[in-house]
Amino acid sequence: MPHPDSPIILSVAIAALIALGLAIVLLLLWRRREEMRRYERSHRERTEAKERGSYKARLIHPDIDLTKCIGCGSCVHACPEDGVLDLLHGQAVVVHGARCVGHGRCAEVCPTGAIALTFADLNERTDLPAVTEEFEAVDVPGLFLAGELTGFSLVRTAVGHGTTVANTVQRRLKSAGASSDAGVVDLLIVGVGPAGMSCALRAKELGLNFDMIEQSEMIGGTVAAYPRKKLVMTQPMVLPLHGPLKQLEYLKEELVDLWNDLAKRHALPIRSGVRLKDVKRGDDGVFTADTSAGPVRARNVCLCLGRRGTPRKLGVPGENLPKVLYNLLDAESYKGRHVLVVGGGDSAIEAAIALAEQEGNTVTLSVRGRDLSRVKSKNQTRLQHSILEKGLKLVMDSAVERLDADSATIAVTVDGKQEMLVIPNEDIFVCIGGDPPFDLLKRAGVSFDPARRPKPAAMADNTTPLIWAVSLLLLVAIGILLWASINHSYYGANAAARTLVDDHRWLRPGGQFGLGMALVAMWLFVWNLAYLARKNQFLARFLPGSLRFWMGSHIFTGIGSFLCVILHAGFSYRMTLGGFAFVTLGIVLIAGLVGRYFYAIVPRAANGREMDLDELRTRVANIASEWDKSSRGLGSVVRDRVETLVREERWRASFFARAAGLFWSHIRIRRTLRELRMDPRFESVPEAERDELMMLAKRSLKLTLQIAHYEELRAILGSWRFIHRWLALLMLLFVIAHLVVAVRFAKLDWPLPAWIVTPATATTTTEAAP
């Protein structure tokens, strides 16, 4: 067998390295082409979302810190709502902010802590009550609002609200040492939905004296009103007195059955069919709730009423007909019917789809708006399928004018003109939302003034795992320097002189200390690879801990293993398999550091320029629209020419095409602006406006070129990820080969286990044994 230092092995290793390098280059070129195409699609969808209004969040949305985002895409894959996030220029961006309902999965899986859920601009929102972090009305102590009433619609969020309220009430009662008065309960829970159930279960667990009322005959709140067999996404959550839910998704019936079972098992004092009329706080601090079953006195009240309230009506003639309904509970009860569904939200679309799937039904969906931008992506896809496969008829930009016994008259706007459409029907479902019980809340003293709402908490710093990783590495590096200074007589000598030093026997690579450092390096390396397994959704269940923790440990173990290898090699390098593994490990670390700290700089700059460009394009469009009113389409001509150049200069698929585009772009900009100035229609435009538009068009085109330059630089830095991964694979192969050769040829200071002893090593091991 050739010696590990022989030219044959070195030649084979070099040839393998060249072949691997060519393969990496080919993969880089292919991936870059696909990346540019994806970025074009992402940018186009983001632009359309801004135009439709779905870009702006309703309540909460991801806030992305581009200084930390490394573009791993974990947040995009983790989000259960399609289209909220995507990658643009190598970093995460918000595309459809209106679709975000606050799952929080994006923030949970982000390995660098670059994402936090934050509130949208609520300064103009007058439909959200002012509550504290404990969900207490800011002006009414002891009155709590939980669940959907606060603007949050997730089942998991509502469960958390209810648990928090019960904890707060118990803590305050314990602190105040309140005595138990006859006829006064500690807590009155109004509404038995997700928030009310969790509040009651936690109150039962804490030993509170509480009462519960529900105006419906069945518990479940908004969830119970969902259509039959509707999937309810709960996300991972824990119910008091029950523990974690085993499933991530439940049918409506399964969740309601679970709540009914818990209510019976724990004997919750639920009074169904009892409606709350009013609630007032007396001078003694005790609330009196006026209900349909009589007054209830309580020290604290938790309102879990939801936001559905009274169904909103159309206000048209014929709406009182028996065929008009405001909720679909069981679509299977309607077969062979002509049905009209009115509404443009998720509930209307889900009802129309469910009805269209029933045998013999003819379903028409009337939508007031011109698009479905605020509808979940999954429902949009299902709607398209129902239109193509089930014959569902979609009528956009329409409004119901009147309802008759066997038909409905709808006003439809087509090309700016209004037409009347008569649709035969036997059933009508009006799904346009409801009027929340805000009047009741206002009478109770709840404020809806935006100025009264507490300011949202500042974005949390999630860099702790990185801080402890770097801190530990600093301590390790200092320890290695101290070790090297203590043993300077050995590490400072050349290879020949080291054999004469007394400590050579145990400091050399095959000695007890040297080999011990090799084993520690191998253990750290295995831990380092576990980070890749943790990113896999299937394997993540076997590796506890947040992805952020594993990212920190990935950095620590990567650099820590390199430091251990330095000690193992005795601060020296030779042209061997071990030396190749050492070099590739160093390159992998450098590539990783480039990716973590420098790769984010260029995408951040590119995305910042992207925002500037969008703003400029908006200004161009505004000026152009004004010109269109008086200049016979001149504004559209200018806008279209600018948009065409912007698009052509940005999304070229290949590197050489973009390089050529950059070369000719300056000439094209000047020529385009000159042609626009010479257009005869410009004579009717004031000179100041003409100069402003030319300036904006020029800035737009120049920003496009800057973004293209950033794209090229980003492409160069973007190769770090592939270099990091493929060289890591090559390093692993070198390490394995190095271990095999070391076991066969190295002289160790103790006997090897019998199962790895070979004829070649048996003699050397015996000779080297102490």
PDB file of N, CA and C in Angstrom, residues 158-213:
ATOM      1  N   ALA A 158     -55.562  32.711  21.276  1.00  0.00           N
ATOM      2  CA  ALA A 158     -56.688  32.852  22.191  1.00  0.00           C
ATOM      3  C   ALA A 158     -56.486  32.016  23.448  1.00  0.00           C
ATOM      4  N   VAL A 159     -55.963  30.809  23.290  1.00  0.00           N
ATOM      5  CA  VAL A 159     -55.684  29.956  24.447  1.00  0.00           C
ATOM      6  C   VAL A 159     -54.666  30.626  25.357  1.00  0.00           C
ATOM      7  N   GLY A 160     -53.649  31.219  24.779  1.00  0.00           N
ATOM      8  CA  GLY A 160     -52.650  31.934  25.577  1.00  0.00           C
ATOM      9  C   GLY A 160     -53.241  33.124  26.305  1.00  0.00           C
ATOM     10  N   HIS A 161     -54.165  33.856  25.633  1.00  0.00           N
ATOM     11  CA  HIS A 161     -54.811  34.999  26.289  1.00  0.00           C
ATOM     12  C   HIS A 161     -55.585  34.543  27.526  1.00  0.00           C
ATOM     13  N   GLY A 162     -56.402  33.490  27.359  1.00  0.00           N
ATOM     14  CA  GLY A 162     -57.213  33.021  28.478  1.00  0.00           C
ATOM     15  C   GLY A 162     -56.373  32.574  29.660  1.00  0.00           C
ATOM     16  N   THR A 163     -55.286  31.874  29.387  1.00  0.00           N
ATOM     17  CA  THR A 163     -54.397  31.419  30.457  1.00  0.00           C
ATOM     18  C   THR A 163     -53.763  32.601  31.181  1.00  0.00           C
ATOM     19  N   THR A 164     -53.354  33.612  30.427  1.00  0.00           N
ATOM     20  CA  THR A 164     -52.743  34.806  31.027  1.00  0.00           C
ATOM     21  C   THR A 164     -53.724  35.532  31.936  1.00  0.00           C
ATOM     22  N   VAL A 165     -54.966  35.653  31.502  1.00  0.00           N
ATOM     23  CA  VAL A 165     -55.976  36.349  32.316  1.00  0.00           C
ATOM     24  C   VAL A 165     -56.181  35.623  33.638  1.00  0.00           C
ATOM     25  N   ALA A 166     -56.336  34.290  33.602  1.00  0.00           N
ATOM     26  CA  ALA A 166     -56.539  33.531  34.837  1.00  0.00           C
ATOM     27  C   ALA A 166     -55.348  33.674  35.779  1.00  0.00           C
ATOM     28  N   ASN A 167     -54.140  33.623  35.224  1.00  0.00           N
ATOM     29  CA  ASN A 167     -52.934  33.792  36.048  1.00  0.00           C
ATOM     30  C   ASN A 167     -52.903  35.170  36.705  1.00  0.00           C
ATOM     31  N   THR A 168     -53.278  36.196  35.929  1.00  0.00           N
ATOM     32  CA  THR A 168     -53.265  37.566  36.452  1.00  0.00           C
ATOM     33  C   THR A 168     -54.275  37.727  37.577  1.00  0.00           C
ATOM     34  N   VAL A 169     -55.486  37.203  37.393  1.00  0.00           N
ATOM     35  CA  VAL A 169     -56.525  37.311  38.421  1.00  0.00           C
ATOM     36  C   VAL A 169     -56.086  36.604  39.697  1.00  0.00           C
ATOM     37  N   GLN A 170     -55.545  35.391  39.574  1.00  0.00           N
ATOM     38  CA  GLN A 170     -55.107  34.646  40.759  1.00  0.00           C
ATOM     39  C   GLN A 170     -53.996  35.378  41.499  1.00  0.00           C
ATOM     40  N   ARG A 171     -53.055  35.944  40.758  1.00  0.00           N
ATOM     41  CA  ARG A 171     -51.933  36.650  41.381  1.00  0.00           C
ATOM     42  C   ARG A 171     -52.415  37.888  42.135  1.00  0.00           C
ATOM     43  N   ARG A 172     -53.354  38.628  41.545  1.00  0.00           N
ATOM     44  CA  ARG A 172     -53.843  39.841  42.194  1.00  0.00           C
ATOM     45  C   ARG A 172     -54.680  39.511  43.427  1.00  0.00           C
ATOM     46  N   LEU A 173     -55.526  38.491  43.322  1.00  0.00           N
ATOM     47  CA  LEU A 173     -56.332  38.115  44.482  1.00  0.00           C
ATOM     48  C   LEU A 173     -55.458  37.651  45.637  1.00  0.00           C
ATOM     49  N   LYS A 174     -54.416  36.895  45.308  1.00  0.00           N
ATOM     50  CA  LYS A 174     -53.501  36.416  46.339  1.00  0.00           C
ATOM     51  C   LYS A 174     -52.751  37.573  46.974  1.00  0.00           C
ATOM     52  N   SER A 175     -52.353  38.549  46.164  1.00  0.00           N
ATOM     53  CA  SER A 175     -51.618  39.702  46.679  1.00  0.00           C
ATOM     54  C   SER A 175     -52.513  40.593  47.536  1.00  0.00           C
ATOM     55  N   ALA A 176     -53.792  40.747  47.098  1.00  0.00           N
ATOM     56  CA  ALA A 176     -54.709  41.619  47.844  1.00  0.00           C
ATOM     57  C   ALA A 176     -55.297  40.933  49.055  1.00  0.00           C
ATOM     58  N   GLY A 177     -55.262  39.593  49.068  1.00  0.00           N
ATOM     59  CA  GLY A 177     -55.836  38.857  50.183  1.00  0.00           C
ATOM     60  C   GLY A 177     -57.328  39.066  50.300  1.00  0.00           C
ATOM     61  N   ALA A 178     -58.031  39.112  49.162  1.00  0.00           N
ATOM     62  CA  ALA A 178     -59.466  39.394  49.141  1.00  0.00           C
ATOM     63  C   ALA A 178     -60.247  38.281  49.821  1.00  0.00           C
ATOM     64  N   SER A 179     -61.235  38.680  50.620  1.00  0.00           N
ATOM     65  CA  SER A 179     -62.088  37.698  51.297  1.00  0.00           C
ATOM     66  C   SER A 179     -63.211  37.256  50.369  1.00  0.00           C
ATOM     67  N   SER A 180     -63.731  36.084  50.631  1.00  0.00           N
ATOM     68  CA  SER A 180     -64.802  35.548  49.792  1.00  0.00           C
ATOM     69  C   SER A 180     -66.137  36.084  50.282  1.00  0.00           C
ATOM     70  N   ASP A 181     -66.808  36.900  49.451  1.00  0.00           N
ATOM     71  CA  ASP A 181     -68.119  37.455  49.771  1.00  0.00           C
ATOM     72  C   ASP A 181     -69.200  36.594  49.134  1.00  0.00           C
ATOM     73  N   ALA A 182     -70.268  36.388  49.863  1.00  0.00           N
ATOM     74  CA  ALA A 182     -71.374  35.600  49.330  1.00  0.00           C
ATOM     75  C   ALA A 182     -71.970  36.296  48.112  1.00  0.00           C
ATOM     76  N   GLY A 183     -72.180  35.517  47.076  1.00  0.00           N
ATOM     77  CA  GLY A 183     -72.794  36.064  45.861  1.00  0.00           C
ATOM     78  C   GLY A 183     -71.829  36.769  44.935  1.00  0.00           C
ATOM     79  N   VAL A 184     -70.542  36.787  45.258  1.00  0.00           N
ATOM     80  CA  VAL A 184     -69.535  37.439  44.408  1.00  0.00           C
ATOM     81  C   VAL A 184     -68.479  36.405  44.031  1.00  0.00           C
ATOM     82  N   VAL A 185     -68.299  36.192  42.720  1.00  0.00           N
ATOM     83  CA  VAL A 185     -67.297  35.234  42.257  1.00  0.00           C
ATOM     84  C   VAL A 185     -66.001  35.979  41.960  1.00  0.00           C
ATOM     85  N   ASP A 186     -64.922  35.230  41.967  1.00  0.00           N
ATOM     86  CA  ASP A 186     -63.621  35.839  41.652  1.00  0.00           C
ATOM     87  C   ASP A 186     -63.549  36.273  40.187  1.00  0.00           C
ATOM     88  N   LEU A 187     -64.160  35.475  39.324  1.00  0.00           N
ATOM     89  CA  LEU A 187     -64.011  35.725  37.889  1.00  0.00           C
ATOM     90  C   LEU A 187     -65.268  35.271  37.158  1.00  0.00           C
ATOM     91  N   LEU A 188     -65.779  36.138  36.284  1.00  0.00           N
ATOM     92  CA  LEU A 188     -66.870  35.785  35.387  1.00  0.00           C
ATOM     93  C   LEU A 188     -66.320  35.720  33.976  1.00  0.00           C
ATOM     94  N   ILE A 189     -66.488  34.561  33.339  1.00  0.00           N
ATOM     95  CA  ILE A 189     -66.005  34.362  31.968  1.00  0.00           C
ATOM     96  C   ILE A 189     -67.207  34.399  31.046  1.00  0.00           C
ATOM     97  N   VAL A 190     -67.189  35.332  30.092  1.00  0.00           N
ATOM     98  CA  VAL A 190     -68.298  35.502  29.154  1.00  0.00           C
ATOM     99  C   VAL A 190     -67.845  35.015  27.778  1.00  0.00           C
ATOM    100  N   GLY A 191     -68.449  33.917  27.325  1.00  0.00           N
ATOM    101  CA  GLY A 191     -68.072  33.337  26.040  1.00  0.00           C
ATOM    102  C   GLY A 191     -67.197  32.111  26.240  1.00  0.00           C
ATOM    103  N   VAL A 192     -67.634  30.986  25.664  1.00  0.00           N
ATOM    104  CA  VAL A 192     -66.895  29.733  25.861  1.00  0.00           C
ATOM    105  C   VAL A 192     -66.318  29.275  24.525  1.00  0.00           C
ATOM    106  N   GLY A 193     -65.395  30.089  23.991  1.00  0.00           N
ATOM    107  CA  GLY A 193     -64.607  29.698  22.830  1.00  0.00           C
ATOM    108  C   GLY A 193     -63.232  29.269  23.281  1.00  0.00           C
ATOM    109  N   PRO A 194     -62.234  29.313  22.422  1.00  0.00           N
ATOM    110  CA  PRO A 194     -60.873  28.917  22.822  1.00  0.00           C
ATOM    111  C   PRO A 194     -60.339  29.712  24.009  1.00  0.00           C
ATOM    112  N   ALA A 195     -60.537  31.037  23.986  1.00  0.00           N
ATOM    113  CA  ALA A 195     -60.038  31.869  25.088  1.00  0.00           C
ATOM    114  C   ALA A 195     -60.797  31.574  26.375  1.00  0.00           C
ATOM    115  N   GLY A 196     -62.146  31.480  26.297  1.00  0.00           N
ATOM    116  CA  GLY A 196     -62.935  31.215  27.489  1.00  0.00           C
ATOM    117  C   GLY A 196     -62.653  29.857  28.092  1.00  0.00           C
ATOM    118  N   MET A 197     -62.475  28.823  27.238  1.00  0.00           N
ATOM    119  CA  MET A 197     -62.187  27.486  27.750  1.00  0.00           C
ATOM    120  C   MET A 197     -60.851  27.437  28.460  1.00  0.00           C
ATOM    121  N   SER A 198     -59.817  28.012  27.855  1.00  0.00           N
ATOM    122  CA  SER A 198     -58.489  27.977  28.495  1.00  0.00           C
ATOM    123  C   SER A 198     -58.485  28.779  29.778  1.00  0.00           C
ATOM    124  N   CYS A 199     -59.219  29.904  29.798  1.00  0.00           N
ATOM    125  CA  CYS A 199     -59.302  30.721  31.016  1.00  0.00           C
ATOM    126  C   CYS A 199     -59.987  29.931  32.130  1.00  0.00           C
ATOM    127  N   ALA A 200     -61.070  29.211  31.775  1.00  0.00           N
ATOM    128  CA  ALA A 200     -61.796  28.432  32.777  1.00  0.00           C
ATOM    129  C   ALA A 200     -60.963  27.267  33.296  1.00  0.00           C
ATOM    130  N   LEU A 201     -60.282  26.564  32.381  1.00  0.00           N
ATOM    131  CA  LEU A 201     -59.468  25.423  32.800  1.00  0.00           C
ATOM    132  C   LEU A 201     -58.337  25.865  33.722  1.00  0.00           C
ATOM    133  N   ARG A 202     -57.720  27.004  33.385  1.00  0.00           N
ATOM    134  CA  ARG A 202     -56.642  27.507  34.236  1.00  0.00           C
ATOM    135  C   ARG A 202     -57.194  28.007  35.567  1.00  0.00           C
ATOM    136  N   ALA A 203     -58.364  28.636  35.552  1.00  0.00           N
ATOM    137  CA  ALA A 203     -58.979  29.091  36.802  1.00  0.00           C
ATOM    138  C   ALA A 203     -59.321  27.907  37.693  1.00  0.00           C
ATOM    139  N   LYS A 204     -59.806  26.815  37.080  1.00  0.00           N
ATOM    140  CA  LYS A 204     -60.088  25.603  37.836  1.00  0.00           C
ATOM    141  C   LYS A 204     -58.806  25.043  38.445  1.00  0.00           C
ATOM    142  N   GLU A 205     -57.740  25.070  37.673  1.00  0.00           N
ATOM    143  CA  GLU A 205     -56.452  24.551  38.138  1.00  0.00           C
ATOM    144  C   GLU A 205     -55.902  25.374  39.294  1.00  0.00           C
ATOM    145  N   LEU A 206     -56.181  26.693  39.283  1.00  0.00           N
ATOM    146  CA  LEU A 206     -55.672  27.594  40.327  1.00  0.00           C
ATOM    147  C   LEU A 206     -56.603  27.692  41.520  1.00  0.00           C
ATOM    148  N   GLY A 207     -57.751  27.040  41.436  1.00  0.00           N
ATOM    149  CA  GLY A 207     -58.672  27.060  42.566  1.00  0.00           C
ATOM    150  C   GLY A 207     -59.496  28.323  42.684  1.00  0.00           C
ATOM    151  N   LEU A 208     -59.726  29.044  41.589  1.00  0.00           N
ATOM    152  CA  LEU A 208     -60.530  30.265  41.638  1.00  0.00           C
ATOM    153  C   LEU A 208     -62.019  29.929  41.674  1.00  0.00           C
ATOM    154  N   ASN A 209     -62.777  30.819  42.265  1.00  0.00           N
ATOM    155  CA  ASN A 209     -64.233  30.723  42.264  1.00  0.00           C
ATOM    156  C   ASN A 209     -64.746  31.506  41.051  1.00  0.00           C
ATOM    157  N   PHE A 210     -65.248  30.812  40.047  1.00  0.00           N
ATOM    158  CA  PHE A 210     -65.597  31.493  38.800  1.00  0.00           C
ATOM    159  C   PHE A 210     -66.925  30.978  38.262  1.00  0.00           C
ATOM    160  N   ASP A 211     -67.489  31.758  37.361  1.00  0.00           N
ATOM    161  CA  ASP A 211     -68.737  31.422  36.686  1.00  0.00           C
ATOM    162  C   ASP A 211     -68.527  31.627  35.188  1.00  0.00           C
ATOM    163  N   MET A 212     -69.349  30.940  34.367  1.00  0.00           N
ATOM    164  CA  MET A 212     -69.214  31.023  32.906  1.00  0.00           C
ATOM    165  C   MET A 212     -70.602  31.121  32.282  1.00  0.00           C
ATOM    166  N   ILE A 213     -70.743  32.018  31.292  1.00  0.00           N
ATOM    167  CA  ILE A 213     -71.990  32.112  30.540  1.00  0.00           C
ATOM    168  C   ILE A 213     -71.675  32.113  29.044  1.00  0.00           C
TER     169      ILE A 213
END
